[in-house]
PDB file of C-alpha atoms in Angstrom:
ATOM      1  CA  UNK A   1     118.913-162.598-116.580  1.00  0.00           C
ATOM      2  CA  UNK A   2     116.546-161.579-114.038  1.00  0.00           C
ATOM      3  CA  UNK A   3     117.424-157.887-113.902  1.00  0.00           C
ATOM      4  CA  UNK A   4     116.593-157.704-118.006  1.00  0.00           C
ATOM      5  CA  UNK A   5     113.657-159.288-116.662  1.00  0.00           C
ATOM      6  CA  UNK A   6     112.639-157.192-114.135  1.00  0.00           C
ATOM      7  CA  UNK A   7     113.151-154.135-116.688  1.00  0.00           C
ATOM      8  CA  UNK A   8     110.633-155.258-118.725  1.00  0.00           C
ATOM      9  CA  UNK A   9     108.566-155.903-116.140  1.00  0.00           C
ATOM     10  CA  UNK A  10     108.661-152.748-114.589  1.00  0.00           C
ATOM     11  CA  UNK A  11     108.207-150.787-118.235  1.00  0.00           C
ATOM     12  CA  UNK A  12     104.962-153.252-118.819  1.00  0.00           C
ATOM     13  CA  UNK A  13     103.817-152.092-115.682  1.00  0.00           C
ATOM     14  CA  UNK A  14     104.135-148.795-116.588  1.00  0.00           C
ATOM     15  CA  UNK A  15     103.298-148.963-120.173  1.00  0.00           C
ATOM     16  CA  UNK A  16      99.571-150.534-118.710  1.00  0.00           C
ATOM     17  CA  UNK A  17      98.985-148.023-116.297  1.00  0.00           C
ATOM     18  CA  UNK A  18      99.906-145.436-118.522  1.00  0.00           C
ATOM     19  CA  UNK A  19      97.116-146.768-120.923  1.00  0.00           C
ATOM     20  CA  UNK A  20      94.397-146.697-118.082  1.00  0.00           C
ATOM     21  CA  UNK A  21      95.307-143.171-117.315  1.00  0.00           C
ATOM     22  CA  UNK A  22      94.886-142.053-120.690  1.00  0.00           C
ATOM     23  CA  UNK A  23      91.808-144.359-121.085  1.00  0.00           C
ATOM     24  CA  UNK A  24      89.928-143.195-117.939  1.00  0.00           C
ATOM     25  CA  UNK A  25      91.584-140.245-116.691  1.00  0.00           C
ATOM     26  CA  UNK A  26      91.969-141.302-113.254  1.00  0.00           C
ATOM     27  CA  UNK A  27      94.493-140.264-111.222  1.00  0.00           C
ATOM     28  CA  UNK A  28      95.654-143.374-109.362  1.00  0.00           C
ATOM     29  CA  UNK A  29      96.793-144.830-112.513  1.00  0.00           C
ATOM     30  CA  UNK A  30      98.937-141.651-113.658  1.00  0.00           C
ATOM     31  CA  UNK A  31     100.455-141.749-109.628  1.00  0.00           C
ATOM     32  CA  UNK A  32     101.313-145.262-110.138  1.00  0.00           C
ATOM     33  CA  UNK A  33     102.632-144.933-113.684  1.00  0.00           C
ATOM     34  CA  UNK A  34     105.037-142.013-112.769  1.00  0.00           C
ATOM     35  CA  UNK A  35     106.434-144.155-109.676  1.00  0.00           C
ATOM     36  CA  UNK A  36     106.947-147.246-112.202  1.00  0.00           C
ATOM     37  CA  UNK A  37     108.667-144.822-114.918  1.00  0.00           C
ATOM     38  CA  UNK A  38     111.200-144.488-111.441  1.00  0.00           C
ATOM     39  CA  UNK A  39     110.875-147.996-110.620  1.00  0.00           C
ATOM     40  CA  UNK A  40     112.585-148.484-114.178  1.00  0.00           C
ATOM     41  CA  UNK A  41     115.297-146.067-113.832  1.00  0.00           C
ATOM     42  CA  UNK A  42     116.400-147.591-110.804  1.00  0.00           C
ATOM     43  CA  UNK A  43     116.335-150.752-112.519  1.00  0.00           C
ATOM     44  CA  UNK A  44     118.705-149.249-115.105  1.00  0.00           C
ATOM     45  CA  UNK A  45     121.327-147.735-112.488  1.00  0.00           C
ATOM     46  CA  UNK A  46     122.117-151.638-111.182  1.00  0.00           C
ATOM     47  CA  UNK A  47     121.959-152.780-114.858  1.00  0.00           C
ATOM     48  CA  UNK A  48     124.534-149.956-115.979  1.00  0.00           C
ATOM     49  CA  UNK A  49     126.628-151.237-112.737  1.00  0.00           C
ATOM     50  CA  UNK A  50     126.708-155.195-113.775  1.00  0.00           C
ATOM     51  CA  UNK A  51     127.535-153.589-117.257  1.00  0.00           C
ATOM     52  CA  UNK A  52     124.070-154.653-118.638  1.00  0.00           C
ATOM     53  CA  UNK A  53     122.153-152.822-121.347  1.00  0.00           C
ATOM     54  CA  UNK A  54     118.626-151.867-120.601  1.00  0.00           C
ATOM     55  CA  UNK A  55     117.237-153.054-123.906  1.00  0.00           C
ATOM     56  CA  UNK A  56     113.182-152.076-122.991  1.00  0.00           C
ATOM     57  CA  UNK A  57     113.589-148.475-121.487  1.00  0.00           C
ATOM     58  CA  UNK A  58     113.710-146.694-124.915  1.00  0.00           C
ATOM     59  CA  UNK A  59     110.987-148.606-126.875  1.00  0.00           C
ATOM     60  CA  UNK A  60     107.328-147.204-127.393  1.00  0.00           C
ATOM     61  CA  UNK A  61     104.500-147.935-125.097  1.00  0.00           C
ATOM     62  CA  UNK A  62     103.419-151.523-125.569  1.00  0.00           C
ATOM     63  CA  UNK A  63     106.542-152.388-127.080  1.00  0.00           C
ATOM     64  CA  UNK A  64     109.148-154.935-125.030  1.00  0.00           C
ATOM     65  CA  UNK A  65     112.003-157.004-125.508  1.00  0.00           C
ATOM     66  CA  UNK A  66     110.779-159.999-123.747  1.00  0.00           C
ATOM     67  CA  UNK A  67     107.951-161.401-126.239  1.00  0.00           C
ATOM     68  CA  UNK A  68     106.683-162.851-122.873  1.00  0.00           C
ATOM     69  CA  UNK A  69     106.101-159.528-121.883  1.00  0.00           C
ATOM     70  CA  UNK A  70     104.840-158.179-124.774  1.00  0.00           C
ATOM     71  CA  UNK A  71     102.268-160.843-124.629  1.00  0.00           C
ATOM     72  CA  UNK A  72     101.169-160.059-121.045  1.00  0.00           C
ATOM     73  CA  UNK A  73     100.834-156.316-121.732  1.00  0.00           C
ATOM     74  CA  UNK A  74      98.354-156.941-124.254  1.00  0.00           C
ATOM     75  CA  UNK A  75      96.062-159.799-122.644  1.00  0.00           C
ATOM     76  CA  UNK A  76      96.206-156.881-119.539  1.00  0.00           C
ATOM     77  CA  UNK A  77      95.243-154.180-121.538  1.00  0.00           C
ATOM     78  CA  UNK A  78      92.173-155.812-123.267  1.00  0.00           C
ATOM     79  CA  UNK A  79      91.188-157.169-119.754  1.00  0.00           C
ATOM     80  CA  UNK A  80      91.253-153.568-118.236  1.00  0.00           C
ATOM     81  CA  UNK A  81      89.714-151.975-121.215  1.00  0.00           C
ATOM     82  CA  UNK A  82      86.489-153.749-120.491  1.00  0.00           C
ATOM     83  CA  UNK A  83      85.673-151.428-117.569  1.00  0.00           C
ATOM     84  CA  UNK A  84      87.035-149.044-114.968  1.00  0.00           C
ATOM     85  CA  UNK A  85      87.009-151.730-112.290  1.00  0.00           C
ATOM     86  CA  UNK A  86      88.516-154.493-114.597  1.00  0.00           C
ATOM     87  CA  UNK A  87      91.834-151.850-115.187  1.00  0.00           C
ATOM     88  CA  UNK A  88      92.069-151.686-111.166  1.00  0.00           C
ATOM     89  CA  UNK A  89      91.724-155.311-110.889  1.00  0.00           C
ATOM     90  CA  UNK A  90      94.803-155.387-113.654  1.00  0.00           C
ATOM     91  CA  UNK A  91      96.529-153.539-111.176  1.00  0.00           C
ATOM     92  CA  UNK A  92      96.066-155.456-108.168  1.00  0.00           C
ATOM     93  CA  UNK A  93      97.181-158.495-110.526  1.00  0.00           C
ATOM     94  CA  UNK A  94     100.433-156.873-111.616  1.00  0.00           C
ATOM     95  CA  UNK A  95     101.501-155.961-108.092  1.00  0.00           C
ATOM     96  CA  UNK A  96     101.048-158.942-106.572  1.00  0.00           C
ATOM     97  CA  UNK A  97     102.717-160.750-109.459  1.00  0.00           C
ATOM     98  CA  UNK A  98     105.360-158.188-108.857  1.00  0.00           C
ATOM     99  CA  UNK A  99     105.676-158.680-105.664  1.00  0.00           C
ATOM    100  CA  UNK A 100     106.185-162.506-105.763  1.00  0.00           C
ATOM    101  CA  UNK A 101     108.634-161.912-108.531  1.00  0.00           C
ATOM    102  CA  UNK A 102     110.745-159.594-106.566  1.00  0.00           C
ATOM    103  CA  UNK A 103     109.979-162.064-103.277  1.00  0.00           C
ATOM    104  CA  UNK A 104     111.646-165.533-105.170  1.00  0.00           C
ATOM    105  CA  UNK A 105     114.038-163.627-106.817  1.00  0.00           C
ATOM    106  CA  UNK A 106     115.600-161.607-103.460  1.00  0.00           C
ATOM    107  CA  UNK A 107     116.313-165.115-101.630  1.00  0.00           C
ATOM    108  CA  UNK A 108     119.411-165.912-103.737  1.00  0.00           C
ATOM    109  CA  UNK A 109     120.969-162.473-103.792  1.00  0.00           C
ATOM    110  CA  UNK A 110     120.710-161.064-100.291  1.00  0.00           C
ATOM    111  CA  UNK A 111     124.127-162.578-100.025  1.00  0.00           C
ATOM    112  CA  UNK A 112     125.618-162.177-103.668  1.00  0.00           C
ATOM    113  CA  UNK A 113     124.301-159.326-105.189  1.00  0.00           C
ATOM    114  CA  UNK A 114     123.546-156.927-101.517  1.00  0.00           C
ATOM    115  CA  UNK A 115     123.020-153.989-103.968  1.00  0.00           C
ATOM    116  CA  UNK A 116     120.314-155.827-106.263  1.00  0.00           C
ATOM    117  CA  UNK A 117     118.700-157.012-102.827  1.00  0.00           C
ATOM    118  CA  UNK A 118     118.396-153.428-101.914  1.00  0.00           C
ATOM    119  CA  UNK A 119     117.103-152.333-105.082  1.00  0.00           C
ATOM    120  CA  UNK A 120     114.681-155.389-105.228  1.00  0.00           C
ATOM    121  CA  UNK A 121     113.418-154.751-101.582  1.00  0.00           C
ATOM    122  CA  UNK A 122     112.141-151.120-102.306  1.00  0.00           C
ATOM    123  CA  UNK A 123     110.882-152.407-105.623  1.00  0.00           C
ATOM    124  CA  UNK A 124     108.900-154.610-103.135  1.00  0.00           C
ATOM    125  CA  UNK A 125     107.758-152.091-100.897  1.00  0.00           C
ATOM    126  CA  UNK A 126     106.904-149.782-103.043  1.00  0.00           C
ATOM    127  CA  UNK A 127     104.551-152.565-104.865  1.00  0.00           C
ATOM    128  CA  UNK A 128     102.839-152.930-101.511  1.00  0.00           C
ATOM    129  CA  UNK A 129     102.105-149.347-101.537  1.00  0.00           C
ATOM    130  CA  UNK A 130     100.478-149.329-104.757  1.00  0.00           C
ATOM    131  CA  UNK A 131      98.563-152.590-104.025  1.00  0.00           C
ATOM    132  CA  UNK A 132      97.231-151.229-100.933  1.00  0.00           C
ATOM    133  CA  UNK A 133      95.989-148.327-103.087  1.00  0.00           C
ATOM    134  CA  UNK A 134      94.251-150.310-105.774  1.00  0.00           C
ATOM    135  CA  UNK A 135      92.989-152.745-103.132  1.00  0.00           C
ATOM    136  CA  UNK A 136      91.685-149.715-101.499  1.00  0.00           C
ATOM    137  CA  UNK A 137      90.029-148.322-104.790  1.00  0.00           C
ATOM    138  CA  UNK A 138      87.773-151.570-105.032  1.00  0.00           C
TER     139      UNK A 138
END
């Protein structure tokens, strides 16, 4: 369940950033959206290893297999559409939330699923870099 949620969460981050990249034409969103697409692929590799299907990966922008994530996407895009500063603030919120989610999931995985733990560690490091980029923009 955690992996499937993470797949939706990574797609949501990608879709929000892709939407803002189109709306504002700012490179930070283009670059981080590209990175989030790679994160989706990394999660998908682990899902396949465990015989799970990523039900979100082929959905169009803004559509998700998890209704909570779909609602969050709509809220974040609405908030970030108010201004570029609000869009950057959404980026900060997404990355902070992603880091928290990853860290809470990692605590139980180090011994039981070291491959998932390692992938989450890489995603956390990337999210920390994204957060620094957004905070540097402010």
